[in-house]
CSV table of C-alpha atoms in Angstrom, one decimal:
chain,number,residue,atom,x,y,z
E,29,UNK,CA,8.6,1.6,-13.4
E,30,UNK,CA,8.9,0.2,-10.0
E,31,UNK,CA,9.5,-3.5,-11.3
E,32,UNK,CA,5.3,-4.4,-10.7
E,33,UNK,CA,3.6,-4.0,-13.9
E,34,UNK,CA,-0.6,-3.6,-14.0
E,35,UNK,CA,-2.3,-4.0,-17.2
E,36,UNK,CA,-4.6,-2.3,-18.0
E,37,UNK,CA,-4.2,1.6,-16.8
E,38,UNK,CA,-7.5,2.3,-16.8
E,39,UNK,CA,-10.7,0.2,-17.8
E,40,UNK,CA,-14.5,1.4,-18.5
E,41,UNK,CA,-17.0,-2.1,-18.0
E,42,UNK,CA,-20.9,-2.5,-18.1
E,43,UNK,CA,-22.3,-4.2,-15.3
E,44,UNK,CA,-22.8,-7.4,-16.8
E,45,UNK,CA,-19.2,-7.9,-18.3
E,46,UNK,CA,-16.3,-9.9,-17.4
E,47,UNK,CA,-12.8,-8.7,-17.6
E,48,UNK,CA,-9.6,-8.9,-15.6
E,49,UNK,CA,-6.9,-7.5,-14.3
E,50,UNK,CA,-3.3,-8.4,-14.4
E,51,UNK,CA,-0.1,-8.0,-12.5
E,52,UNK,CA,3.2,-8.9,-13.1
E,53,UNK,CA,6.6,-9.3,-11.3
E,54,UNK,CA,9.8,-9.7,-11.9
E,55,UNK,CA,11.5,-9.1,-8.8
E,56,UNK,CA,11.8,-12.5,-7.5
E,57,UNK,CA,9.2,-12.1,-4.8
E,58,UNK,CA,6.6,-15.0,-3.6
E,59,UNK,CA,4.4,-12.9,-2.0
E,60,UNK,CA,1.6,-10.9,-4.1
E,61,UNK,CA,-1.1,-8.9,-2.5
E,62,UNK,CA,-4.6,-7.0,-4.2
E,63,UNK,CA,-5.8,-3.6,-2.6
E,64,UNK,CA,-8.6,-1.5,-3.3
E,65,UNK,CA,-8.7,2.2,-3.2
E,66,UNK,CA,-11.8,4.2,-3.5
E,67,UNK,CA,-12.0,7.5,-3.3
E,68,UNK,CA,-11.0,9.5,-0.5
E,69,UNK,CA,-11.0,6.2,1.5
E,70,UNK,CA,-8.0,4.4,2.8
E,71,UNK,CA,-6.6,1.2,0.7
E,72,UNK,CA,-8.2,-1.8,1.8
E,73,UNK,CA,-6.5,-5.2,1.1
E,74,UNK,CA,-8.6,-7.5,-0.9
E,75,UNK,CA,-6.5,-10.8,-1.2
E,76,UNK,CA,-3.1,-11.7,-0.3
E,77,UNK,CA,-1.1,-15.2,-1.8
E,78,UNK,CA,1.9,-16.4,-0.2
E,79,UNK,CA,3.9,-18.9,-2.7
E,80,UNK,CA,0.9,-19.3,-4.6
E,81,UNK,CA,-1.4,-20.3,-2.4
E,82,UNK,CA,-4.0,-17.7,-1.4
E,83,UNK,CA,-4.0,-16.8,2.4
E,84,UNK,CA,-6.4,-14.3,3.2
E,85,UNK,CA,-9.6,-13.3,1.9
E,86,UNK,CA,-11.4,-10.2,3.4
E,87,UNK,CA,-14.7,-10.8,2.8
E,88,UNK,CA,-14.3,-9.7,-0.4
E,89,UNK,CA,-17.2,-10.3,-2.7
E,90,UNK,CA,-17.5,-13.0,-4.8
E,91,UNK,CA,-17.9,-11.4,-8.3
E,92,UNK,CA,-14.4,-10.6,-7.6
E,93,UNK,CA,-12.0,-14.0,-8.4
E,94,UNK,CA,-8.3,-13.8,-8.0
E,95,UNK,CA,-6.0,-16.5,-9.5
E,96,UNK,CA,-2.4,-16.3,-8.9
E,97,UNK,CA,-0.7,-19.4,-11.2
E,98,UNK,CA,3.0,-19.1,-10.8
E,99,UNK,CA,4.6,-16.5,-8.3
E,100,UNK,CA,5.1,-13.6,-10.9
E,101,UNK,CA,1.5,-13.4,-11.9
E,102,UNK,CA,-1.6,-12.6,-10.2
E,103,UNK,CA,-5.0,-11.7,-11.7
E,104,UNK,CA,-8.2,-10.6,-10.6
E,105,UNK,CA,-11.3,-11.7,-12.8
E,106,UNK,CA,-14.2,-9.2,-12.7
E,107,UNK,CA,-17.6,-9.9,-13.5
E,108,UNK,CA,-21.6,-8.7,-12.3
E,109,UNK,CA,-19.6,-5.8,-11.0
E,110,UNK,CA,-21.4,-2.5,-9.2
E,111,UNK,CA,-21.0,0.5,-9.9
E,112,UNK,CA,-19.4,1.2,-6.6
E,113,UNK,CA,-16.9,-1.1,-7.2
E,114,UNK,CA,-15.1,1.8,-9.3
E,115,UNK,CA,-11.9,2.3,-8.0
E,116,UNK,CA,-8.3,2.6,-8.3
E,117,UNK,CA,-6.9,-1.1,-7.8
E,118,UNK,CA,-4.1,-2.0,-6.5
E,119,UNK,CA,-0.9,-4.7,-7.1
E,120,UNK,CA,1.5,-5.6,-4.3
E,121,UNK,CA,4.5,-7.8,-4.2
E,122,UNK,CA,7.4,-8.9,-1.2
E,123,UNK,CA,9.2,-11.4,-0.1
E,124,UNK,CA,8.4,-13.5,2.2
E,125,UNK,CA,8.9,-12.7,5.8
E,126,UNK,CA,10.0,-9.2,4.1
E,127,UNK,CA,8.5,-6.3,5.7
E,128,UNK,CA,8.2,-4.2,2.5
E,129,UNK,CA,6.3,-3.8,-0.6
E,130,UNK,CA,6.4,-3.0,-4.4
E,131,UNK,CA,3.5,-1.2,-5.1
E,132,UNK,CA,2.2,-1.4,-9.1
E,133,UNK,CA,0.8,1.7,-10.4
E,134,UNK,CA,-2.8,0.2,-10.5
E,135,UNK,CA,-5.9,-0.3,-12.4
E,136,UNK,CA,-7.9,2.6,-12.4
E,137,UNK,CA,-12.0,1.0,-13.1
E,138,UNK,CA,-15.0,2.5,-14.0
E,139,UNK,CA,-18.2,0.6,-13.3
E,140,UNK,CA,-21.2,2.1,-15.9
M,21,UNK,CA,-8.6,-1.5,11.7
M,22,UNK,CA,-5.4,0.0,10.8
M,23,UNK,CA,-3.0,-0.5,14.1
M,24,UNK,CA,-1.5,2.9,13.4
M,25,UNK,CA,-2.5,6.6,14.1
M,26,UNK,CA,-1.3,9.7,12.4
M,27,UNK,CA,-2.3,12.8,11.8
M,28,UNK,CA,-5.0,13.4,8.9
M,29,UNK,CA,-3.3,16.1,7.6
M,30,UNK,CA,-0.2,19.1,7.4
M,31,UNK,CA,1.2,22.4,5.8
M,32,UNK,CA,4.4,23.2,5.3
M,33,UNK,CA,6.2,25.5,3.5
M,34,UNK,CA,9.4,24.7,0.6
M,35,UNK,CA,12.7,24.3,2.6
M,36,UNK,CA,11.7,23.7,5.8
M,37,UNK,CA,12.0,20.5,7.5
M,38,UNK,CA,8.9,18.5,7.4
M,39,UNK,CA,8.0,15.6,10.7
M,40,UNK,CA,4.9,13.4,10.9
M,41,UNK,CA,4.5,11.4,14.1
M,42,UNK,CA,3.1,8.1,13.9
M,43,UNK,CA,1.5,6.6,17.2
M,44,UNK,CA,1.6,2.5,17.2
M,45,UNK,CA,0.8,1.5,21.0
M,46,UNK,CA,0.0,-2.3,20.2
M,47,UNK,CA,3.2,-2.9,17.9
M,48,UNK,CA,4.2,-6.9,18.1
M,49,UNK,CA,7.4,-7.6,19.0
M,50,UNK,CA,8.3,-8.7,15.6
M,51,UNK,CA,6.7,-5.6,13.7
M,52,UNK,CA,8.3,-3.6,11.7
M,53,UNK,CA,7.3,0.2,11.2
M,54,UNK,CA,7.5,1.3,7.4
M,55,UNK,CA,6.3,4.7,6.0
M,56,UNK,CA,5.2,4.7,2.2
M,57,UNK,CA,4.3,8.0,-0.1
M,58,UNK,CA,1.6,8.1,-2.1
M,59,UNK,CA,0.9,10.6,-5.2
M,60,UNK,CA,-2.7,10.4,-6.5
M,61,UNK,CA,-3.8,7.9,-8.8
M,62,UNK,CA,-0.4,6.1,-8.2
M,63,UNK,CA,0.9,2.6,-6.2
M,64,UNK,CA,2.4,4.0,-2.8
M,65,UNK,CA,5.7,4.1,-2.7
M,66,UNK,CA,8.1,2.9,-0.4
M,67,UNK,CA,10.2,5.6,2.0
M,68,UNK,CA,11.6,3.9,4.8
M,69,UNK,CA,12.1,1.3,7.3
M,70,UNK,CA,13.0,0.8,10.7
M,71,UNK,CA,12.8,-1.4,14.4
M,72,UNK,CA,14.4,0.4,16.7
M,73,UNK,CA,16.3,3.8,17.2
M,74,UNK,CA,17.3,5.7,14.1
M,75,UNK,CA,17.4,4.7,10.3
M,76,UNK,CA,18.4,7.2,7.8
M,77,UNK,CA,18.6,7.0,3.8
M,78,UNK,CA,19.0,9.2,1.0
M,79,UNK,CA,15.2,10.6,1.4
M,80,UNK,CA,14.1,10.6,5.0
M,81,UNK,CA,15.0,9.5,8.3
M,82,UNK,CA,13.1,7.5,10.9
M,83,UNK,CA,13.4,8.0,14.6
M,84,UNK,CA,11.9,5.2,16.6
M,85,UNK,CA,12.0,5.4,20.5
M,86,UNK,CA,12.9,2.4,22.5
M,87,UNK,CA,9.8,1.3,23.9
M,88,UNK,CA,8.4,1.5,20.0
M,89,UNK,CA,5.2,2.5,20.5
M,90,UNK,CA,5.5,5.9,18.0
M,91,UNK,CA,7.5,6.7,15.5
M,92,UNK,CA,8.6,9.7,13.8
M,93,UNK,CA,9.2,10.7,9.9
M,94,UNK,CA,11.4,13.2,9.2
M,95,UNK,CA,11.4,14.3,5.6
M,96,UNK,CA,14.3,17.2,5.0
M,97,UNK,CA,14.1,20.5,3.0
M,98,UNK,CA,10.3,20.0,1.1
M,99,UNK,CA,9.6,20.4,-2.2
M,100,UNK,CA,6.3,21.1,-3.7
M,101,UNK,CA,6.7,17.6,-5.6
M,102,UNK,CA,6.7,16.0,-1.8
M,103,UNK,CA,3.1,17.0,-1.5
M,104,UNK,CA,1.6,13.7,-1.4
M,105,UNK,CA,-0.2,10.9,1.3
M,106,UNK,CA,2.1,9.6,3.5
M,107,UNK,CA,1.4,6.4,5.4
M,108,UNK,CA,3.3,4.9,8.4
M,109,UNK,CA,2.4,0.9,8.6
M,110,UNK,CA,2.7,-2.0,11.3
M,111,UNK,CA,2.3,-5.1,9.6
M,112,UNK,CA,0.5,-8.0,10.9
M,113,UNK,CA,2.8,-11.3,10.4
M,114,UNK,CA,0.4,-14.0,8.5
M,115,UNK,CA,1.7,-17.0,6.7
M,116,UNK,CA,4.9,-15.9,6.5
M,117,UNK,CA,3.9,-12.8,5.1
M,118,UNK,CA,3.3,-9.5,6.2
M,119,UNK,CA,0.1,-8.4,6.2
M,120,UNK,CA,-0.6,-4.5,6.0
M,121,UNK,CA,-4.1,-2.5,6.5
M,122,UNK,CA,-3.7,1.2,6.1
M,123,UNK,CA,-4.8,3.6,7.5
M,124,UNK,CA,-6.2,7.2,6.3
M,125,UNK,CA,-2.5,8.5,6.0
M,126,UNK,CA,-1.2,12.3,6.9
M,127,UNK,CA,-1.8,14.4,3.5
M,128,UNK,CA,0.9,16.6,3.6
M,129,UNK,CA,0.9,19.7,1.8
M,130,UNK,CA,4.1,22.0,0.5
M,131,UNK,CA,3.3,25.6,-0.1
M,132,UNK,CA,5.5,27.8,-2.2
């Protein structure tokens, strides 16, 4: 348990449904951060929030929403997805103006 | 793009000491270099962190030259369980956050 909690482990959606992802700290950090990783590609990072307030974007689609409410939980709402948007996604925390993250374990999706 | 360059991949064999050279040339002043480890289908995990000469801890140690621009991870005795992804980062500081795009990583392989 690194202290970054994903739920769920794994998920299997259709095309045309809408779930979502969740992530949850309890480290005390303000800073949260979604990455993708495909297979055999390198992580790329989706959204980042910085006390709540979302501060980069990169140019993710838009059937993918994040929502971060308070600065232990972040979400990323799904829906329309592709099937090459399976992947193994990823949950970040820091501090701010920390150099360092806290990886989750991720949310491995399957896109049928 | 990823402002870091490191082998794709390396062999080694149980025992022997294991280094994986990182090449940064465009590090900020205010960067930090952090490696991470990364099993598959897991969050990376973080190794170790360093500015300027030498930082060791209980797993690796880090030599960093004084002009910066490389770095070197030093990983002592292998194991086959440190057969894993490893990833040296440069962060880009955004919003009082760091920002971090990785690269493809060295996949480092212990042999028996």
């Amino acid at each position: 348990e690194t202290g970054v909690t994903q739920t769920p482990r794994h998920l299997v959606m259709g095309m045309t449904n809408k779930k979502s992802l969740k992530c949850e700290q309890h480290l005390g950090h303000n800073a949260m951060y979604w990455y993708k990783q495909s297979a055999k590609k390198p992580l790329e990072l989706m959204f980042v929030y910085s006390l709540e307030e979302r501060v980069e974007n990169n140019s993710v689609p838009s059937r993918f929403s994040p929502e971060c409410p308070n600065s232990s939980h972040l979400f990323l709402h799904l829906h329309t997805l592709q099937p090459e948007d399976s992947a193994l996604y990823l949950c970040a925390s820091s501090q701010l103006s920390a150099a360092s993250y806290t990886f989750g374990s991720g949310t491995r999706l399957t896109v049928v | 793009l990823a402002k870091t360059t490191q082998p794709i991949s390396m062999d080694s064999y149980e025992g022997q000491e294991v280094n994986i050279t990182c090449s940064h040339n465009n590090i900020a002043t205010n960067d930090y270099i952090t490696w991470y480890q990364q099993f598959p289908s897991q969050g990376p995990r973080f190794i170790i962190q360093g500015y300027k000469t030498k930082v060791t801890n209980e797993v690796a140690s880090l030599f960093i030259p004084a002009d910066r621009k490389s770095s070197t991870l030093s990983l002592p005795r292998v194991s086959l369980s440190d057969t894993a992804v490893y990833y040296c980062l440069v962060g880009d500081f955004l919003s009082g956050t760091y920002k971090y795009i990785f690269g493809t990583g060295t996949r480092l392989k212990v042999l028996a």
